[in-house]
Short mmCIF file of C-alpha atoms in Angstrom, two decimals:
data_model
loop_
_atom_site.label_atom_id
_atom_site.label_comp_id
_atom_site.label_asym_id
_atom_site.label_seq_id
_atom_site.Cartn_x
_atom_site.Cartn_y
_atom_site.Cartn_z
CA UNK A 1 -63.84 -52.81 28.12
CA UNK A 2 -65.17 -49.07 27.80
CA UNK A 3 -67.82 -49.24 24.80
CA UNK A 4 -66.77 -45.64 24.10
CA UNK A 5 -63.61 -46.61 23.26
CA UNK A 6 -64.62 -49.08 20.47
CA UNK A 7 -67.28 -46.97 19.32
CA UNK A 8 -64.21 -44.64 18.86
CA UNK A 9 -62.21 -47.22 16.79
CA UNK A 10 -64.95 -48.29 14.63
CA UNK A 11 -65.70 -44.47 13.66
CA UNK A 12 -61.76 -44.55 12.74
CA UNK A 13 -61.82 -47.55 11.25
CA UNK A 14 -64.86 -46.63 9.07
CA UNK A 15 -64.15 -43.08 8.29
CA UNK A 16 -60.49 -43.41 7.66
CA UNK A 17 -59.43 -40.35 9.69
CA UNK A 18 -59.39 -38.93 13.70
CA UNK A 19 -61.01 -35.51 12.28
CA UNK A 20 -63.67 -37.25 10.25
CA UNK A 21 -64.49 -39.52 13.42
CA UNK A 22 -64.73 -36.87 15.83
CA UNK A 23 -67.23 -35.14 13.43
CA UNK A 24 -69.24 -38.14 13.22
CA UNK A 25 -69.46 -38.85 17.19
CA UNK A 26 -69.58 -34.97 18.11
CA UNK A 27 -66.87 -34.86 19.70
CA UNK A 28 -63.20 -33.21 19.63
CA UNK A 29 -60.07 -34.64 17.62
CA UNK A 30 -58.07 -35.05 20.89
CA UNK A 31 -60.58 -36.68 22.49
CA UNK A 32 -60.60 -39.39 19.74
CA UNK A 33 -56.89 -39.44 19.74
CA UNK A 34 -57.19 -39.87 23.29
CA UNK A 35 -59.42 -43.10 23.00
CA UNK A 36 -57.26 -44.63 20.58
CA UNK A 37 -54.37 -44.90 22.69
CA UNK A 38 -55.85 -45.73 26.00
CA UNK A 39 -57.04 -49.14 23.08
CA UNK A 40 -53.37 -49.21 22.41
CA UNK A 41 -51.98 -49.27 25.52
CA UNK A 42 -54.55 -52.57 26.38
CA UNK A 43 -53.69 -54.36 22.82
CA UNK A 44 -49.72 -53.43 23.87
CA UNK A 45 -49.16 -52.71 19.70
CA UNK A 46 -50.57 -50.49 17.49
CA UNK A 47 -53.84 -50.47 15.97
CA UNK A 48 -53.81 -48.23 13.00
CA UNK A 49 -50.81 -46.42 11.24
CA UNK A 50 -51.50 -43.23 11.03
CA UNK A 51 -51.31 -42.34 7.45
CA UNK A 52 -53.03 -40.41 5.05
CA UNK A 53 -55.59 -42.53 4.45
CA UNK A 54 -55.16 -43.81 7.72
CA UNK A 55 -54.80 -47.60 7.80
CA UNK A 56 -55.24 -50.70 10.26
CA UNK A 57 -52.74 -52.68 11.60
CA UNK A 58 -53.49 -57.29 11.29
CA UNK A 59 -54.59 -56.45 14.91
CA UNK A 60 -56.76 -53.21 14.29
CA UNK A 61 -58.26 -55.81 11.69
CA UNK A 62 -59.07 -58.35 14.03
CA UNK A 63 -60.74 -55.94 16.74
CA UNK A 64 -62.80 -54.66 14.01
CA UNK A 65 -63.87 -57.61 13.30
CA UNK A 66 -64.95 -58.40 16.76
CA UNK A 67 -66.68 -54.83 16.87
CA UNK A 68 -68.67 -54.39 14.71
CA UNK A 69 -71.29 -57.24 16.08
CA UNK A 70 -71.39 -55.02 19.29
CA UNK A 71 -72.47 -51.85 17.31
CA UNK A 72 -75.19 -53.66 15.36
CA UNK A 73 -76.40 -55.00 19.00
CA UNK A 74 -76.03 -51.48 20.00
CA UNK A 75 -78.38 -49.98 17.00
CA UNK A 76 -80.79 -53.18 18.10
CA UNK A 77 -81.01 -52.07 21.54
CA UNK A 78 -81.24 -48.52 20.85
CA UNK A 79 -84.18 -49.70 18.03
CA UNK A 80 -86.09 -51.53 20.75
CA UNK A 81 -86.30 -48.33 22.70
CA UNK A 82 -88.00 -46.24 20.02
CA UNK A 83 -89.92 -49.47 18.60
CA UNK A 84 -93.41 -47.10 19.87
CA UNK A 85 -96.78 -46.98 17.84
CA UNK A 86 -96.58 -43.08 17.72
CA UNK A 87 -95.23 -41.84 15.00
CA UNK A 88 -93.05 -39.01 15.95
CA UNK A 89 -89.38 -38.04 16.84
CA UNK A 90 -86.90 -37.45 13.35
CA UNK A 91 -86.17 -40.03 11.13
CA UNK A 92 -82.95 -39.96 8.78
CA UNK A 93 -82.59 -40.24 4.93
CA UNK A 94 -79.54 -40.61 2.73
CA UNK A 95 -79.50 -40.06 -0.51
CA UNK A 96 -77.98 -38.17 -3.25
CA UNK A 97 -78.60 -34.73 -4.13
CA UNK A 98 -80.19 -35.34 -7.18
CA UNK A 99 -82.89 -37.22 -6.32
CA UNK A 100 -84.00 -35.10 -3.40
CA UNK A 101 -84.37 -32.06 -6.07
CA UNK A 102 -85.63 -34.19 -9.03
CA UNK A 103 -88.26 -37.05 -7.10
CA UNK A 104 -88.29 -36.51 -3.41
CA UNK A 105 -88.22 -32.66 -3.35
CA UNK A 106 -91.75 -32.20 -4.66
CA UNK A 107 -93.20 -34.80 -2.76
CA UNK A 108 -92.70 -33.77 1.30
CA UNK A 109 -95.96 -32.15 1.61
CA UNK A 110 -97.33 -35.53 1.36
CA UNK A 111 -94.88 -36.68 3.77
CA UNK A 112 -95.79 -33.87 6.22
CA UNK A 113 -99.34 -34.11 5.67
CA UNK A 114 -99.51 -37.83 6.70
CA UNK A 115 -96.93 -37.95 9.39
CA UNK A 116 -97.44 -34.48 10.76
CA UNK A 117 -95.14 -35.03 14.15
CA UNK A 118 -92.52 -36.88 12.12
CA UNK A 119 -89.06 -34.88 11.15
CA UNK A 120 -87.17 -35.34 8.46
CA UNK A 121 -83.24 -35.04 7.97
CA UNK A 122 -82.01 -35.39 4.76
CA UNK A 123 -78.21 -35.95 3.96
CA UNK A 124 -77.76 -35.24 0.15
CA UNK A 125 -74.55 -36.59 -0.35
CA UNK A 126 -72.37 -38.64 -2.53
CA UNK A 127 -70.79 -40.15 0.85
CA UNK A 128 -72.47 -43.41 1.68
CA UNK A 129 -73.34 -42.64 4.94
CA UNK A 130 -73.46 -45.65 7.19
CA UNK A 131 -76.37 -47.21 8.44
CA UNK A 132 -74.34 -49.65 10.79
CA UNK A 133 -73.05 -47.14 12.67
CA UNK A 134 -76.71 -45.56 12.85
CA UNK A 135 -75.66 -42.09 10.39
CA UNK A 136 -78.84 -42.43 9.09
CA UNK A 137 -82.19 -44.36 9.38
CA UNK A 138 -82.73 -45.60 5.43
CA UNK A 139 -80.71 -44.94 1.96
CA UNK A 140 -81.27 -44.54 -1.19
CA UNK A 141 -78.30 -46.07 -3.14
CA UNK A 142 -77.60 -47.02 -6.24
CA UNK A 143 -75.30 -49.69 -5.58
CA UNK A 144 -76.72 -52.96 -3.76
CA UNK A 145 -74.52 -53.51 -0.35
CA UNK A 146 -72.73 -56.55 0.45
CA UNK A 147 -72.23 -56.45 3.86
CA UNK A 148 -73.06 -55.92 7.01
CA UNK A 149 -77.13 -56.13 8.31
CA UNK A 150 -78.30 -55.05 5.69
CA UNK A 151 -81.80 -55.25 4.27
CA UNK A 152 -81.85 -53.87 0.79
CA UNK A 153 -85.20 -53.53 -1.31
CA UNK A 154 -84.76 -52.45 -5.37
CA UNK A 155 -87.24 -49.52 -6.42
CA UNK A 156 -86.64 -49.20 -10.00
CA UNK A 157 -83.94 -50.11 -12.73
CA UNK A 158 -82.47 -46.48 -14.06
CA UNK A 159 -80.66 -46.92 -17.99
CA UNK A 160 -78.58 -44.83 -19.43
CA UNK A 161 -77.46 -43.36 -22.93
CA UNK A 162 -75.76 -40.80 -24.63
CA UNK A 163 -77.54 -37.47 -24.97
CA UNK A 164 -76.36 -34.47 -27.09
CA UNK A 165 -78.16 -30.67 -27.37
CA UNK A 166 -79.89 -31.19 -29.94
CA UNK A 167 -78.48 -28.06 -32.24
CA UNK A 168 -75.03 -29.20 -31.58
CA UNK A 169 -73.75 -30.83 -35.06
CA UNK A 170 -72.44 -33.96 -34.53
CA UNK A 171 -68.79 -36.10 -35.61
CA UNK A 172 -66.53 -38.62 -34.37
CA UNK A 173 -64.28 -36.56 -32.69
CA UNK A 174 -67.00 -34.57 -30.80
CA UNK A 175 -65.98 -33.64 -27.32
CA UNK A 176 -67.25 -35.77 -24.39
CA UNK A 177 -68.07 -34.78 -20.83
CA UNK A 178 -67.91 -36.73 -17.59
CA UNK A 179 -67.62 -36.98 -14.04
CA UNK A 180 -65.03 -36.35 -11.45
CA UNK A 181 -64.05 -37.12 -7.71
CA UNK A 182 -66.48 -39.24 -6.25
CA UNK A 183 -68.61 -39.84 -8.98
CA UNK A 184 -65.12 -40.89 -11.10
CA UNK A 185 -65.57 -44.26 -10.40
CA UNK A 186 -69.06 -45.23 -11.14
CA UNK A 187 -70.02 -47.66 -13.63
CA UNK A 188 -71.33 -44.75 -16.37
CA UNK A 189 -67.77 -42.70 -16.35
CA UNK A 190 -66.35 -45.92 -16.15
CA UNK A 191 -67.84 -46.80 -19.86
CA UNK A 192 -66.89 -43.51 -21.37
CA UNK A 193 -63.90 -43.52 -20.62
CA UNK A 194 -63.55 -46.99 -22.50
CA UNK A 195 -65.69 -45.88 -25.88
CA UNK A 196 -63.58 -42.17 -25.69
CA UNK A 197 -60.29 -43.52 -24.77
CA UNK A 198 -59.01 -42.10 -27.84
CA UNK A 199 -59.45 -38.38 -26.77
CA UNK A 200 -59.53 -36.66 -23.48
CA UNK A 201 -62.72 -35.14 -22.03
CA UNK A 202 -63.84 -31.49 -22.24
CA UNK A 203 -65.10 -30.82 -19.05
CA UNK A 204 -65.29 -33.23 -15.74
CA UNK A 205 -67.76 -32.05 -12.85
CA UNK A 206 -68.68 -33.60 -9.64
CA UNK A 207 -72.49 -33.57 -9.85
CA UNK A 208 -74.73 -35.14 -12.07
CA UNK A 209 -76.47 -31.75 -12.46
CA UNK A 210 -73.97 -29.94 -13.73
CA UNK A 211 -73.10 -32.72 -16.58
CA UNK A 212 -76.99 -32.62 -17.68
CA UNK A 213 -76.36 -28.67 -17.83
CA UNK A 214 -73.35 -28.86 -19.55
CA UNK A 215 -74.77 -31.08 -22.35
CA UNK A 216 -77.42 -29.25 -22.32
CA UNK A 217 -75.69 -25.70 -23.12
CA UNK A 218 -74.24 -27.93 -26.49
CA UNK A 219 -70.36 -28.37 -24.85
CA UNK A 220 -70.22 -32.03 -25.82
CA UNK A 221 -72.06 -35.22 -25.37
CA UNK A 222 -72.71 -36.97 -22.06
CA UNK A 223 -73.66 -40.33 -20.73
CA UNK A 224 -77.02 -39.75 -19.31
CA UNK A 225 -79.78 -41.46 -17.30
CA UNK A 226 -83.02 -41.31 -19.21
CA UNK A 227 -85.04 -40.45 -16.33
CA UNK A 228 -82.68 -37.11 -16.61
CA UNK A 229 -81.86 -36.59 -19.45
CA UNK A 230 -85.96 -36.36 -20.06
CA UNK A 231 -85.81 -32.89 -17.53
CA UNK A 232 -83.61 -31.12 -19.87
CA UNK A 233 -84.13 -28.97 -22.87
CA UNK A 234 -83.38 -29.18 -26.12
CA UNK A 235 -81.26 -32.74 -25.30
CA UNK A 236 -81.42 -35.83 -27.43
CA UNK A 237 -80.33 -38.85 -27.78
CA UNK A 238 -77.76 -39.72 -29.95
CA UNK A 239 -76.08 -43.17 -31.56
CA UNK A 240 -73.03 -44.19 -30.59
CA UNK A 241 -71.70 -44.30 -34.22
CA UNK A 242 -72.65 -40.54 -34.51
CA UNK A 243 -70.52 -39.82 -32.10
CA UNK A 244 -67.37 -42.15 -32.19
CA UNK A 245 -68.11 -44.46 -29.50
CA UNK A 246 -66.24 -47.24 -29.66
CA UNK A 247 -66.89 -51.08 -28.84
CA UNK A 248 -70.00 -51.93 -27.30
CA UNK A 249 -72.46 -49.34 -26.90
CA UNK A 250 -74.91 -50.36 -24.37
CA UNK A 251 -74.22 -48.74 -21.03
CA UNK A 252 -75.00 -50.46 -18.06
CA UNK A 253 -78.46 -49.99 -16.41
CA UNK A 254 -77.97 -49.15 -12.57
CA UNK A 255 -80.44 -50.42 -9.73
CA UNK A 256 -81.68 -47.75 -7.50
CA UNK A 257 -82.11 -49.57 -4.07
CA UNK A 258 -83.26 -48.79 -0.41
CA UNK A 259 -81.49 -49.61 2.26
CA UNK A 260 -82.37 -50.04 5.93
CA UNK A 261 -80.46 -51.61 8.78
CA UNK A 262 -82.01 -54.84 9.87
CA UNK A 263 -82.46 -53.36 13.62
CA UNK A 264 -84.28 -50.69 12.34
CA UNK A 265 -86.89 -52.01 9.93
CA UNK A 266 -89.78 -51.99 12.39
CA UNK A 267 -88.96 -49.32 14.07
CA UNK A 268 -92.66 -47.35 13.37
CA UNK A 269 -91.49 -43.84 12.14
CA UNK A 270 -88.61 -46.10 10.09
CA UNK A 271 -91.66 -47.74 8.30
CA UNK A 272 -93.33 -44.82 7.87
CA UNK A 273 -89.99 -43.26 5.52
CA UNK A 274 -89.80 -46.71 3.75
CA UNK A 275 -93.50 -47.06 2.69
CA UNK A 276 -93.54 -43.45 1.80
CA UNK A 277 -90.20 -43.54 -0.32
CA UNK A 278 -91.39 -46.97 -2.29
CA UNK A 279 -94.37 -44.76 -3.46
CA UNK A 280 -92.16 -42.12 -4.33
CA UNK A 281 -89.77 -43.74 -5.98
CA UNK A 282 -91.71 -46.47 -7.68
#
């Protein structure tokens, strides 16, 4: 069996689409097209339908299954031929974009200064780039993983409120702000839209930035982290009786945890990112 091939079919499988695979692996759309039915023609049925999103078939299932062991032994092998005692080459980081600006940002000279011959690529994203598939070296995640080989260490314990600009009078039926696309579904957008559901929202962005900015120019109130909401002016906290929050109003605290692939962990210039980020982010 040509390990090309099912490297193919587990970028497909993974990123849900031939164009977004043949990004990944550098290499064209036909080409991936290509490799999936050369797999096809060997299985003698379909593997995925090809739908938008793109979806496996029981036996695309059951190959995946089988696959993915292989790529983790492939990141293992490929660990145990950088596993060297000199610390140089590029190591990867995923994270959001947030948290390079607000805590990480700041911080490289340190980096650079100890681990001169190291290089660092950064993937600010709100895509959870895969560390199975070897996208990146370590993330920074707020949401613990439950699969895969995984090793996941928690850095700190983020909470969250509601914040308000501080000149902007407040009612119960003062507009509220959130988040949209990606960020739609996590747990803080999740809880307004409970303790608002009796009025729209104002204004839904994509970034956490532009919320903090938003509350802070006095166009509603905003569920917050702390650690933020601390970086903006004129913002304050506000009760969620001032504001017409119903039910309960404690938001959920989020973990903020950092993530390496278990191949990877010892890799030298790999340890070098992870001590270096626990300091950071501690």
């Amino acid at each position: 069996m040509d390990w090309e091939l099912l490297r193919t079919f587990e970028a497909v499988a993974r990123l849900g689409s031939l164009t977004a695979a043949a990004k990944a692996l550098g290499v064209s759309q036909s080409t991936v097209s290509r490799h999936l039915l050369r797999l096809e023609e060997t299985a003698g049925s379909p593997l995925v339908l090809r739908e938008a999103p793109l979806r496996l078939t029981e036996r695309g299932a059951a190959l995946l299954t089988a696959v993915l062991p292989m790529v983790d032994a492939a990141l293992a092998a490929r660990a145990a031929l950088e596993d060297t005692p000199e610390l140089h080459g590029e190591v990867t980081l995923s994270t959001v974009g947030e948290l390079l600006r607000w805590s990480l940002a700041s911080r490289l000279p340190e980096f650079y200064r100890a681990y001169p011959r190291l290089r660092l690529r950064v993937l600010a994203t709100n895509r959870l780039s895969s560390l199975a598939a070897g996208e990146a070296d370590v993330a920074l995640r707020m949401v613990r993983p439950q699969r895969g080989e995984l090793v996941a260490r928690r850095l700190r314990t983020e909470t969250y409120t509601y914040f308000a600009a501080e000149s902007l009078a407040l009612d119960p039926a003062i507009p509220w702000l959130g988040l949209a696309g990606s960020l739609a579904e996590i747990p803080e957008q999740r809880h307004a839209e409970q303790v608002f559901a009796d009025r729209p929202p104002r204004l839904l962005v994509e970034d956490f930035e532009s919320l903090g900015r938003a509350v802070e120019a006095g166009l509603g109130v905003a569920i917050l982290a702390r650690s933020f909401a601390a970086r903006l002016h004129g913002v304050v906290e506000v009760a969620p009786w001032q504001i017409g929050a119903a039910g309960d109003d404690r938001v959920p605290s989020r973990d903020l945890w950092m993530v390496v692939h278990r191949s990877k962990q010892r890799v030298p210039r790999v340890r070098a990112l992870l001590g270096w980020l626990a300091e950071v982010m501690r």
